[in-house]
Amino acid sequence: MNTNTQHGIAVTGALGNLGWKLLCHLAQYGEISTLIGLDLPTTTPGKLEHLKTISQKNPRLNYVDLLECDLSNWDDFRWRDAINRVSTVVHLAAQNPYPDATWHDATVSLDMTHHICQAAKDSSTLRRVVFASSNHVMGRYKDKNLLAGELNTELEVGVGTIWHTGHIEIDSTIYATSKFSGERICKVTGKIDDGQTSFVIIRVGWCQPGLNSPSTLSAAGTPTKMSDQHDSELAHTTQWFQNMWLSNRDFLHLFDSAIKTYSANWPDACITVNGMSDNTNMVWNLDSARSYLNYMPKDNVRGGHQI
């Protein structure tokens, strides 16, 4: 498809860190008529009421909902019916969205991605899927001494980051395997679907919960772990994770662009981009995001606007 006319958006993992930030943004500013959040049965009335309240000043949006459902269950028609009411799905859901995921977590997450892609192939309404992959798909490059901008999306994958937080060693290979496998499912589905549905794979950097301040980035690499970020032995690891910072503002702009941008200039129906802010001297290359999605990040972990 060369165009991406938006009528409705569904966001999976809607109550998670990234999902809730994006859902609230789309409720206020989305150029859509329908917005549906999908997540496991943890929805509270207050969440839905908040979405409806902030959407009141959006003249385009006339339907907002949060649906409790299980994306890992193909026979759960609550989410499958929702998919057939929208033109775009932003797939953020994961059984465990952190790099200490187990094989069980990874299996369930991969099942969810497979289900979303199969539903996209079957749907007569869906025209775009945005898949939140992870920087950990390229984690083995952490100790390769790459130059600034050298880590592009054309390089062979290096699945799984291995690092020491100052307290424990973490190996994200299991978590990253499910993300890389999800990328491949998106690419194959885009081919099989003959371009009727376009796919954007975003290797998301580190966008922390809440305020997401650069000052709280450390060698921990995840909000679930602790780190002594002043330990000189951890300086390289700390810099690695700081350089993949994605500010809240740039996160919303990037995913907005992934939702809206026409695919006419893409090389095929599925593209892969890195998702970081414009961080000085980082190895992550943003050329494909800039070229294919018109991504223009405004924030820098070492200065400038930090939101």
PDB file of C-alpha atoms in Angstrom:
ATOM      1  CA  MET A   1       0.000   0.000   0.000  1.00  0.00           C
ATOM      2  CA  ASN A   2       1.342   3.435  -0.892  1.00  0.00           C
ATOM      3  CA  THR A   3      -1.015   5.304   1.386  1.00  0.00           C
ATOM      4  CA  ASN A   4      -2.039   4.850   4.982  1.00  0.00           C
ATOM      5  CA  THR A   5      -5.419   6.508   5.507  1.00  0.00           C
ATOM      6  CA  GLN A   6      -6.200   6.327   9.215  1.00  0.00           C
ATOM      7  CA  HIS A   7      -9.646   5.417  10.467  1.00  0.00           C
ATOM      8  CA  GLY A   8      -8.774   3.602  13.670  1.00  0.00           C
ATOM      9  CA  ILE A   9      -5.853   2.415  15.759  1.00  0.00           C
ATOM     10  CA  ALA A  10      -5.503  -0.463  18.196  1.00  0.00           C
ATOM     11  CA  VAL A  11      -2.621  -0.444  20.692  1.00  0.00           C
ATOM     12  CA  THR A  12      -1.617  -3.733  22.301  1.00  0.00           C
ATOM     13  CA  GLY A  13      -0.006  -3.693  25.717  1.00  0.00           C
ATOM     14  CA  ALA A  14      -2.058  -0.549  26.234  1.00  0.00           C
ATOM     15  CA  LEU A  15      -1.578  -0.341  29.993  1.00  0.00           C
ATOM     16  CA  GLY A  16       2.181  -0.815  29.937  1.00  0.00           C
ATOM     17  CA  ASN A  17       4.852   1.891  29.994  1.00  0.00           C
ATOM     18  CA  LEU A  18       4.989   2.629  26.272  1.00  0.00           C
ATOM     19  CA  GLY A  19       1.401   1.632  25.555  1.00  0.00           C
ATOM     20  CA  TRP A  20      -0.157   4.044  28.026  1.00  0.00           C
ATOM     21  CA  LYS A  21       2.028   6.950  26.916  1.00  0.00           C
ATOM     22  CA  LEU A  22       1.076   6.357  23.286  1.00  0.00           C
ATOM     23  CA  LEU A  23      -2.601   5.740  24.024  1.00  0.00           C
ATOM     24  CA  CYS A  24      -2.956   9.014  25.923  1.00  0.00           C
ATOM     25  CA  HIS A  25      -1.151  10.872  23.132  1.00  0.00           C
ATOM     26  CA  LEU A  26      -3.410   9.399  20.445  1.00  0.00           C
ATOM     27  CA  ALA A  27      -6.522  10.123  22.484  1.00  0.00           C
ATOM     28  CA  GLN A  28      -5.604  13.805  22.514  1.00  0.00           C
ATOM     29  CA  TYR A  29      -4.001  14.294  19.120  1.00  0.00           C
ATOM     30  CA  GLY A  30      -4.642  11.259  16.921  1.00  0.00           C
ATOM     31  CA  GLU A  31      -6.115  11.968  13.495  1.00  0.00           C
ATOM     32  CA  ILE A  32      -8.450   8.994  13.839  1.00  0.00           C
ATOM     33  CA  SER A  33     -12.077   8.182  14.591  1.00  0.00           C
ATOM     34  CA  THR A  34     -11.499   5.019  16.660  1.00  0.00           C
ATOM     35  CA  LEU A  35      -8.952   4.206  19.367  1.00  0.00           C
ATOM     36  CA  ILE A  36      -8.855   0.838  21.124  1.00  0.00           C
ATOM     37  CA  GLY A  37      -6.440  -0.250  23.816  1.00  0.00           C
ATOM     38  CA  LEU A  38      -5.879  -3.994  24.257  1.00  0.00           C
ATOM     39  CA  ASP A  39      -4.419  -5.580  27.378  1.00  0.00           C
ATOM     40  CA  LEU A  40      -4.878  -8.384  29.899  1.00  0.00           C
ATOM     41  CA  PRO A  41      -7.715  -8.088  32.456  1.00  0.00           C
ATOM     42  CA  THR A  42      -6.224  -5.311  34.583  1.00  0.00           C
ATOM     43  CA  THR A  43      -8.254  -2.423  33.183  1.00  0.00           C
ATOM     44  CA  THR A  44      -9.707  -0.065  35.761  1.00  0.00           C
ATOM     45  CA  PRO A  45     -12.672   2.283  35.165  1.00  0.00           C
ATOM     46  CA  GLY A  46     -10.404   5.195  36.029  1.00  0.00           C
ATOM     47  CA  LYS A  47      -8.114   4.474  33.096  1.00  0.00           C
ATOM     48  CA  LEU A  48     -10.953   4.458  30.568  1.00  0.00           C
ATOM     49  CA  GLU A  49     -12.508   7.556  32.076  1.00  0.00           C
ATOM     50  CA  HIS A  50      -9.174   9.346  31.842  1.00  0.00           C
ATOM     51  CA  LEU A  51      -8.876   8.479  28.143  1.00  0.00           C
ATOM     52  CA  LYS A  52     -12.395   9.680  27.453  1.00  0.00           C
ATOM     53  CA  THR A  53     -11.776  12.924  29.329  1.00  0.00           C
ATOM     54  CA  ILE A  54      -8.578  13.834  27.515  1.00  0.00           C
ATOM     55  CA  SER A  55     -10.110  12.879  24.158  1.00  0.00           C
ATOM     56  CA  GLN A  56     -12.965  15.379  24.494  1.00  0.00           C
ATOM     57  CA  LYS A  57     -10.974  18.103  22.747  1.00  0.00           C
ATOM     58  CA  ASN A  58     -10.090  15.843  19.825  1.00  0.00           C
ATOM     59  CA  PRO A  59     -12.822  16.564  17.248  1.00  0.00           C
ATOM     60  CA  ARG A  60     -11.907  13.563  15.077  1.00  0.00           C
ATOM     61  CA  LEU A  61     -12.115  10.877  17.745  1.00  0.00           C
ATOM     62  CA  ASN A  62     -15.605   9.550  18.392  1.00  0.00           C
ATOM     63  CA  TYR A  63     -14.916   6.121  19.899  1.00  0.00           C
ATOM     64  CA  VAL A  64     -12.420   5.208  22.651  1.00  0.00           C
ATOM     65  CA  ASP A  65     -12.267   1.925  24.518  1.00  0.00           C
ATOM     66  CA  LEU A  66     -10.050  -0.362  26.601  1.00  0.00           C
ATOM     67  CA  LEU A  67     -10.639  -4.054  26.023  1.00  0.00           C
ATOM     68  CA  GLU A  68      -9.570  -6.863  28.316  1.00  0.00           C
ATOM     69  CA  CYS A  69      -8.308  -9.727  26.184  1.00  0.00           C
ATOM     70  CA  ASP A  70      -5.590 -12.354  25.788  1.00  0.00           C
ATOM     71  CA  LEU A  71      -3.513 -11.884  22.654  1.00  0.00           C
ATOM     72  CA  SER A  72      -1.814 -15.227  23.230  1.00  0.00           C
ATOM     73  CA  ASN A  73      -5.169 -16.958  22.698  1.00  0.00           C
ATOM     74  CA  TRP A  74      -6.111 -17.138  19.014  1.00  0.00           C
ATOM     75  CA  ASP A  75      -9.662 -18.066  19.972  1.00  0.00           C
ATOM     76  CA  ASP A  76     -10.173 -14.873  21.989  1.00  0.00           C
ATOM     77  CA  PHE A  77     -12.445 -12.970  19.629  1.00  0.00           C
ATOM     78  CA  ARG A  78     -12.412  -9.853  21.766  1.00  0.00           C
ATOM     79  CA  TRP A  79      -9.090  -8.761  20.307  1.00  0.00           C
ATOM     80  CA  ARG A  80      -9.699 -10.318  16.893  1.00  0.00           C
ATOM     81  CA  ASP A  81     -12.940  -8.375  16.484  1.00  0.00           C
ATOM     82  CA  ALA A  82     -11.119  -5.188  17.514  1.00  0.00           C
ATOM     83  CA  ILE A  83      -8.434  -5.783  14.876  1.00  0.00           C
ATOM     84  CA  ASN A  84     -11.116  -5.831  12.210  1.00  0.00           C
ATOM     85  CA  ARG A  85     -12.361  -2.396  13.277  1.00  0.00           C
ATOM     86  CA  VAL A  86      -9.110  -0.514  12.736  1.00  0.00           C
ATOM     87  CA  SER A  87      -6.614   0.260   9.991  1.00  0.00           C
ATOM     88  CA  THR A  88      -3.481   0.200  12.177  1.00  0.00           C
ATOM     89  CA  VAL A  89      -2.186  -1.923  15.039  1.00  0.00           C
ATOM     90  CA  VAL A  90       0.706  -0.799  17.213  1.00  0.00           C
ATOM     91  CA  HIS A  91       1.983  -3.991  18.787  1.00  0.00           C
ATOM     92  CA  LEU A  92       3.703  -3.256  22.101  1.00  0.00           C
ATOM     93  CA  ALA A  93       2.455  -6.191  24.158  1.00  0.00           C
ATOM     94  CA  ALA A  94       4.859  -8.709  25.676  1.00  0.00           C
ATOM     95  CA  GLN A  95       4.478 -11.296  28.395  1.00  0.00           C
ATOM     96  CA  ASN A  96       7.521  -9.729  30.069  1.00  0.00           C
ATOM     97  CA  PRO A  97       8.722  -6.455  28.476  1.00  0.00           C
ATOM     98  CA  TYR A  98      12.094  -6.548  30.222  1.00  0.00           C
ATOM     99  CA  PRO A  99      15.395  -8.244  29.299  1.00  0.00           C
ATOM    100  CA  ASP A 100      15.224 -10.772  32.145  1.00  0.00           C
ATOM    101  CA  ALA A 101      12.366 -12.608  30.394  1.00  0.00           C
ATOM    102  CA  THR A 102      12.235 -16.401  30.683  1.00  0.00           C
ATOM    103  CA  TRP A 103      11.704 -18.865  27.854  1.00  0.00           C
ATOM    104  CA  HIS A 104       8.057 -19.112  28.893  1.00  0.00           C
ATOM    105  CA  ASP A 105       7.751 -15.322  28.662  1.00  0.00           C
ATOM    106  CA  ALA A 106       9.452 -15.334  25.274  1.00  0.00           C
ATOM    107  CA  THR A 107       7.208 -18.091  23.963  1.00  0.00           C
ATOM    108  CA  VAL A 108       4.027 -16.292  24.961  1.00  0.00           C
ATOM    109  CA  SER A 109       5.312 -12.995  23.532  1.00  0.00           C
ATOM    110  CA  LEU A 110       6.164 -14.675  20.236  1.00  0.00           C
ATOM    111  CA  ASP A 111       2.737 -16.301  20.069  1.00  0.00           C
ATOM    112  CA  MET A 112       1.154 -12.868  20.448  1.00  0.00           C
ATOM    113  CA  THR A 113       3.217 -11.413  17.613  1.00  0.00           C
ATOM    114  CA  HIS A 114       2.396 -14.356  15.359  1.00  0.00           C
ATOM    115  CA  HIS A 115      -1.309 -13.915  16.121  1.00  0.00           C
ATOM    116  CA  ILE A 116      -1.227 -10.194  15.330  1.00  0.00           C
ATOM    117  CA  CYS A 117       0.501 -10.827  12.003  1.00  0.00           C
ATOM    118  CA  GLN A 118      -1.881 -13.624  11.053  1.00  0.00           C
ATOM    119  CA  ALA A 119      -4.855 -11.437  11.957  1.00  0.00           C
ATOM    120  CA  ALA A 120      -3.383  -8.640   9.835  1.00  0.00           C
ATOM    121  CA  LYS A 121      -3.102 -11.005   6.882  1.00  0.00           C
ATOM    122  CA  ASP A 122      -6.716 -12.111   7.342  1.00  0.00           C
ATOM    123  CA  SER A 123      -8.160  -8.647   7.921  1.00  0.00           C
ATOM    124  CA  SER A 124      -9.901  -6.631   5.221  1.00  0.00           C
ATOM    125  CA  THR A 125      -9.415  -3.362   7.141  1.00  0.00           C
ATOM    126  CA  LEU A 126      -5.883  -3.497   8.540  1.00  0.00           C
ATOM    127  CA  ARG A 127      -3.275  -1.669   6.484  1.00  0.00           C
ATOM    128  CA  ARG A 128      -0.351  -1.166   8.876  1.00  0.00           C
ATOM    129  CA  VAL A 129       1.329  -2.956  11.773  1.00  0.00           C
ATOM    130  CA  VAL A 130       3.939  -1.185  13.888  1.00  0.00           C
ATOM    131  CA  PHE A 131       5.983  -3.717  15.840  1.00  0.00           C
ATOM    132  CA  ALA A 132       8.004  -2.672  18.866  1.00  0.00           C
ATOM    133  CA  SER A 133      11.176  -4.712  18.626  1.00  0.00           C
ATOM    134  CA  SER A 134      14.184  -3.978  20.828  1.00  0.00           C
ATOM    135  CA  ASN A 135      17.728  -2.651  20.812  1.00  0.00           C
ATOM    136  CA  HIS A 136      18.646  -5.988  22.416  1.00  0.00           C
ATOM    137  CA  VAL A 137      18.339  -7.597  18.974  1.00  0.00           C
ATOM    138  CA  MET A 138      21.714  -5.907  18.335  1.00  0.00           C
ATOM    139  CA  GLY A 139      23.067  -6.281  21.859  1.00  0.00           C
ATOM    140  CA  ARG A 140      26.146  -8.352  20.935  1.00  0.00           C
ATOM    141  CA  TYR A 141      27.579  -5.211  19.333  1.00  0.00           C
ATOM    142  CA  LYS A 142      27.945  -3.579  22.764  1.00  0.00           C
ATOM    143  CA  ASP A 143      31.624  -4.475  23.051  1.00  0.00           C
ATOM    144  CA  LYS A 144      32.586  -4.126  19.366  1.00  0.00           C
ATOM    145  CA  ASN A 145      33.995  -0.570  19.655  1.00  0.00           C
ATOM    146  CA  LEU A 146      31.872   0.736  16.801  1.00  0.00           C
ATOM    147  CA  LEU A 147      32.143   4.287  15.524  1.00  0.00           C
ATOM    148  CA  ALA A 148      29.350   6.823  15.858  1.00  0.00           C
ATOM    149  CA  GLY A 149      26.468   5.946  13.538  1.00  0.00           C
ATOM    150  CA  GLU A 150      27.943   2.595  12.525  1.00  0.00           C
ATOM    151  CA  LEU A 151      25.195   0.421  14.005  1.00  0.00           C
ATOM    152  CA  ASN A 152      22.642   0.481  11.194  1.00  0.00           C
ATOM    153  CA  THR A 153      19.722  -1.829  10.483  1.00  0.00           C
ATOM    154  CA  GLU A 154      21.522  -3.477   7.560  1.00  0.00           C
ATOM    155  CA  LEU A 155      24.077  -5.166   9.814  1.00  0.00           C
ATOM    156  CA  GLU A 156      23.727  -8.828  10.705  1.00  0.00           C
ATOM    157  CA  VAL A 157      21.839  -9.161  13.973  1.00  0.00           C
ATOM    158  CA  GLY A 158      23.693  -9.718  17.229  1.00  0.00           C
ATOM    159  CA  VAL A 159      20.919 -11.132  19.371  1.00  0.00           C
ATOM    160  CA  GLY A 160      21.161 -10.521  23.101  1.00  0.00           C
ATOM    161  CA  THR A 161      23.053  -8.091  25.311  1.00  0.00           C
ATOM    162  CA  ILE A 162      25.258  -9.505  28.063  1.00  0.00           C
ATOM    163  CA  TRP A 163      26.308  -7.092  30.783  1.00  0.00           C
ATOM    164  CA  HIS A 164      27.063  -6.673  34.477  1.00  0.00           C
ATOM    165  CA  THR A 165      25.031  -4.146  36.463  1.00  0.00           C
ATOM    166  CA  GLY A 166      27.525  -3.921  39.308  1.00  0.00           C
ATOM    167  CA  HIS A 167      25.391  -6.388  41.233  1.00  0.00           C
ATOM    168  CA  ILE A 168      24.530  -9.195  38.839  1.00  0.00           C
ATOM    169  CA  GLU A 169      25.177 -10.312  35.274  1.00  0.00           C
ATOM    170  CA  ILE A 170      22.242 -10.127  32.863  1.00  0.00           C
ATOM    171  CA  ASP A 171      21.871 -11.934  29.563  1.00  0.00           C
ATOM    172  CA  SER A 172      18.957 -10.681  27.441  1.00  0.00           C
ATOM    173  CA  THR A 173      19.349 -13.338  24.731  1.00  0.00           C
ATOM    174  CA  ILE A 174      16.039 -15.042  25.535  1.00  0.00           C
ATOM    175  CA  TYR A 175      14.118 -11.763  25.474  1.00  0.00           C
ATOM    176  CA  ALA A 176      15.896 -10.620  22.303  1.00  0.00           C
ATOM    177  CA  THR A 177      15.248 -13.938  20.563  1.00  0.00           C
ATOM    178  CA  SER A 178      11.495 -13.422  20.785  1.00  0.00           C
ATOM    179  CA  LYS A 179      11.884  -9.878  19.426  1.00  0.00           C
ATOM    180  CA  PHE A 180      14.085 -10.962  16.515  1.00  0.00           C
ATOM    181  CA  SER A 181      11.721 -13.836  15.726  1.00  0.00           C
ATOM    182  CA  GLY A 182       8.852 -11.341  15.768  1.00  0.00           C
ATOM    183  CA  GLU A 183      10.745  -9.198  13.265  1.00  0.00           C
ATOM    184  CA  ARG A 184      11.053 -12.170  10.922  1.00  0.00           C
ATOM    185  CA  ILE A 185       7.341 -12.942  11.209  1.00  0.00           C
ATOM    186  CA  CYS A 186       6.542  -9.336  10.256  1.00  0.00           C
ATOM    187  CA  LYS A 187       8.893  -9.483   7.258  1.00  0.00           C
ATOM    188  CA  VAL A 188       7.507 -12.785   5.986  1.00  0.00           C
ATOM    189  CA  THR A 189       3.907 -11.669   6.484  1.00  0.00           C
ATOM    190  CA  GLY A 190       4.596  -8.496   4.520  1.00  0.00           C
ATOM    191  CA  LYS A 191       5.854 -10.620   1.622  1.00  0.00           C
ATOM    192  CA  ILE A 192       3.037 -13.159   1.744  1.00  0.00           C
ATOM    193  CA  ASP A 193       0.421 -10.434   2.041  1.00  0.00           C
ATOM    194  CA  ASP A 194       1.743  -8.907  -1.195  1.00  0.00           C
ATOM    195  CA  GLY A 195       2.047  -5.469   0.363  1.00  0.00           C
ATOM    196  CA  GLN A 196      -1.599  -5.112   1.345  1.00  0.00           C
ATOM    197  CA  THR A 197      -0.421  -4.558   4.912  1.00  0.00           C
ATOM    198  CA  SER A 198       2.770  -2.584   5.543  1.00  0.00           C
ATOM    199  CA  PHE A 199       4.987  -3.232   8.564  1.00  0.00           C
ATOM    200  CA  VAL A 200       7.277  -0.955  10.556  1.00  0.00           C
ATOM    201  CA  ILE A 201       9.742  -2.650  12.891  1.00  0.00           C
ATOM    202  CA  ILE A 202      11.182  -0.273  15.483  1.00  0.00           C
ATOM    203  CA  ARG A 203      14.184  -1.389  17.521  1.00  0.00           C
ATOM    204  CA  VAL A 204      13.233   0.707  20.514  1.00  0.00           C
ATOM    205  CA  GLY A 205      15.969   2.206  22.667  1.00  0.00           C
ATOM    206  CA  TRP A 206      15.586   2.874  26.390  1.00  0.00           C
ATOM    207  CA  CYS A 207      12.399   4.786  27.162  1.00  0.00           C
ATOM    208  CA  GLN A 208      11.942   4.547  30.915  1.00  0.00           C
ATOM    209  CA  PRO A 209       8.590   4.610  32.718  1.00  0.00           C
ATOM    210  CA  GLY A 210       7.283   7.985  33.831  1.00  0.00           C
ATOM    211  CA  LEU A 211       9.405  11.104  33.353  1.00  0.00           C
ATOM    212  CA  ASN A 212      12.162   9.151  31.599  1.00  0.00           C
ATOM    213  CA  SER A 213      14.963  11.470  32.692  1.00  0.00           C
ATOM    214  CA  PRO A 214      18.508  10.931  31.367  1.00  0.00           C
ATOM    215  CA  SER A 215      19.742  11.236  34.959  1.00  0.00           C
ATOM    216  CA  THR A 216      18.241   7.851  35.853  1.00  0.00           C
ATOM    217  CA  LEU A 217      19.897   5.901  33.026  1.00  0.00           C
ATOM    218  CA  SER A 218      22.609   3.547  34.269  1.00  0.00           C
ATOM    219  CA  ALA A 219      24.410   0.265  33.728  1.00  0.00           C
ATOM    220  CA  ALA A 220      21.323  -1.505  35.080  1.00  0.00           C
ATOM    221  CA  GLY A 221      19.890  -1.355  31.552  1.00  0.00           C
ATOM    222  CA  THR A 222      16.371  -1.898  32.882  1.00  0.00           C
ATOM    223  CA  PRO A 223      14.168  -0.334  35.583  1.00  0.00           C
ATOM    224  CA  THR A 224      13.825  -3.761  37.239  1.00  0.00           C
ATOM    225  CA  LYS A 225      17.493  -3.877  38.353  1.00  0.00           C
ATOM    226  CA  MET A 226      19.910  -1.825  40.448  1.00  0.00           C
ATOM    227  CA  SER A 227      23.289  -0.399  39.480  1.00  0.00           C
ATOM    228  CA  ASP A 228      26.063   1.713  40.935  1.00  0.00           C
ATOM    229  CA  GLN A 229      26.419   3.966  37.932  1.00  0.00           C
ATOM    230  CA  HIS A 230      29.445   5.747  39.438  1.00  0.00           C
ATOM    231  CA  ASP A 231      31.603   2.613  39.374  1.00  0.00           C
ATOM    232  CA  SER A 232      34.372   3.310  36.850  1.00  0.00           C
ATOM    233  CA  GLU A 233      34.374  -0.335  35.772  1.00  0.00           C
ATOM    234  CA  LEU A 234      30.808   0.104  34.576  1.00  0.00           C
ATOM    235  CA  ALA A 235      31.496   3.268  32.556  1.00  0.00           C
ATOM    236  CA  HIS A 236      31.332   1.525  29.180  1.00  0.00           C
ATOM    237  CA  THR A 237      28.077  -0.259  29.988  1.00  0.00           C
ATOM    238  CA  THR A 238      26.552   2.904  31.402  1.00  0.00           C
ATOM    239  CA  GLN A 239      27.456   4.806  28.233  1.00  0.00           C
ATOM    240  CA  TRP A 240      26.005   2.022  26.063  1.00  0.00           C
ATOM    241  CA  PHE A 241      22.619   2.302  27.723  1.00  0.00           C
ATOM    242  CA  GLN A 242      22.665   6.104  27.951  1.00  0.00           C
ATOM    243  CA  ASN A 243      23.356   6.349  24.220  1.00  0.00           C
ATOM    244  CA  MET A 244      20.200   4.423  23.376  1.00  0.00           C
ATOM    245  CA  TRP A 245      17.969   6.845  25.315  1.00  0.00           C
ATOM    246  CA  LEU A 246      14.615   7.590  23.664  1.00  0.00           C
ATOM    247  CA  SER A 247      12.869  10.584  25.210  1.00  0.00           C
ATOM    248  CA  ASN A 248       9.123  10.604  25.742  1.00  0.00           C
ATOM    249  CA  ARG A 249       8.700  13.315  23.116  1.00  0.00           C
ATOM    250  CA  ASP A 250      10.814  11.525  20.514  1.00  0.00           C
ATOM    251  CA  PHE A 251       9.075   8.217  21.296  1.00  0.00           C
ATOM    252  CA  LEU A 252       5.663   9.722  20.563  1.00  0.00           C
ATOM    253  CA  HIS A 253       6.921  11.466  17.418  1.00  0.00           C
ATOM    254  CA  LEU A 254       8.577   8.273  16.129  1.00  0.00           C
ATOM    255  CA  PHE A 255       5.521   6.084  16.627  1.00  0.00           C
ATOM    256  CA  ASP A 256       3.239   8.796  15.274  1.00  0.00           C
ATOM    257  CA  SER A 257       5.401   8.847  12.152  1.00  0.00           C
ATOM    258  CA  ALA A 258       5.357   5.056  11.913  1.00  0.00           C
ATOM    259  CA  ILE A 259       1.566   5.146  12.011  1.00  0.00           C
ATOM    260  CA  LYS A 260       1.065   7.935   9.480  1.00  0.00           C
ATOM    261  CA  THR A 261       3.876   7.879   6.932  1.00  0.00           C
ATOM    262  CA  TYR A 262       3.132   6.708   3.400  1.00  0.00           C
ATOM    263  CA  SER A 263       5.074   3.642   2.268  1.00  0.00           C
ATOM    264  CA  ALA A 264       5.594   4.767  -1.336  1.00  0.00           C
ATOM    265  CA  ASN A 265       9.360   5.290  -0.921  1.00  0.00           C
ATOM    266  CA  TRP A 266      10.015   2.141   1.099  1.00  0.00           C
ATOM    267  CA  PRO A 267      12.121  -0.661  -0.440  1.00  0.00           C
ATOM    268  CA  ASP A 268       9.370  -3.196   0.346  1.00  0.00           C
ATOM    269  CA  ALA A 269       6.332  -3.702   2.551  1.00  0.00           C
ATOM    270  CA  CYS A 270       8.379  -4.061   5.750  1.00  0.00           C
ATOM    271  CA  ILE A 271      11.048  -1.673   7.030  1.00  0.00           C
ATOM    272  CA  THR A 272      13.269  -1.770  10.108  1.00  0.00           C
ATOM    273  CA  VAL A 273      14.475   1.342  11.936  1.00  0.00           C
ATOM    274  CA  ASN A 274      16.382   2.185  15.093  1.00  0.00           C
ATOM    275  CA  GLY A 275      14.435   4.097  17.722  1.00  0.00           C
ATOM    276  CA  MET A 276      16.646   6.441  19.751  1.00  0.00           C
ATOM    277  CA  SER A 277      16.817  10.160  20.391  1.00  0.00           C
ATOM    278  CA  ASP A 278      19.492  12.231  18.647  1.00  0.00           C
ATOM    279  CA  ASN A 279      22.185  11.331  21.159  1.00  0.00           C
ATOM    280  CA  THR A 280      25.679  12.718  20.562  1.00  0.00           C
ATOM    281  CA  ASN A 281      28.248  10.130  19.422  1.00  0.00           C
ATOM    282  CA  MET A 282      25.928   7.147  19.742  1.00  0.00           C
ATOM    283  CA  VAL A 283      26.662   4.129  17.536  1.00  0.00           C
ATOM    284  CA  TRP A 284      22.988   3.750  16.615  1.00  0.00           C
ATOM    285  CA  ASN A 285      22.226   4.949  13.098  1.00  0.00           C
ATOM    286  CA  LEU A 286      18.945   6.803  12.532  1.00  0.00           C
ATOM    287  CA  ASP A 287      19.211   7.220   8.744  1.00  0.00           C
ATOM    288  CA  SER A 288      16.479   4.713   7.891  1.00  0.00           C
ATOM    289  CA  ALA A 289      14.075   6.249  10.423  1.00  0.00           C
ATOM    290  CA  ARG A 290      14.755   9.704   9.031  1.00  0.00           C
ATOM    291  CA  SER A 291      14.464   8.577   5.418  1.00  0.00           C
ATOM    292  CA  TYR A 292      11.457   6.261   5.574  1.00  0.00           C
ATOM    293  CA  LEU A 293       9.470   7.825   8.424  1.00  0.00           C
ATOM    294  CA  ASN A 294      10.539  11.480   8.346  1.00  0.00           C
ATOM    295  CA  TYR A 295      11.669  11.032  11.950  1.00  0.00           C
ATOM    296  CA  MET A 296      13.181  14.239  13.334  1.00  0.00           C
ATOM    297  CA  PRO A 297      14.240  13.657  16.955  1.00  0.00           C
ATOM    298  CA  LYS A 298      14.620  16.782  19.060  1.00  0.00           C
ATOM    299  CA  ASP A 299      16.226  15.464  22.231  1.00  0.00           C
ATOM    300  CA  ASN A 300      19.774  14.502  23.192  1.00  0.00           C
ATOM    301  CA  VAL A 301      20.841  12.569  26.280  1.00  0.00           C
ATOM    302  CA  ARG A 302      23.803  14.940  26.652  1.00  0.00           C
ATOM    303  CA  GLY A 303      22.042  18.228  26.247  1.00  0.00           C
ATOM    304  CA  GLY A 304      19.282  20.141  24.521  1.00  0.00           C
ATOM    305  CA  HIS A 305      15.644  19.416  25.216  1.00  0.00           C
ATOM    306  CA  GLN A 306      15.055  16.477  27.525  1.00  0.00           C
ATOM    307  CA  ILE A 307      11.417  15.495  27.881  1.00  0.00           C
TER     308      ILE A 307
END
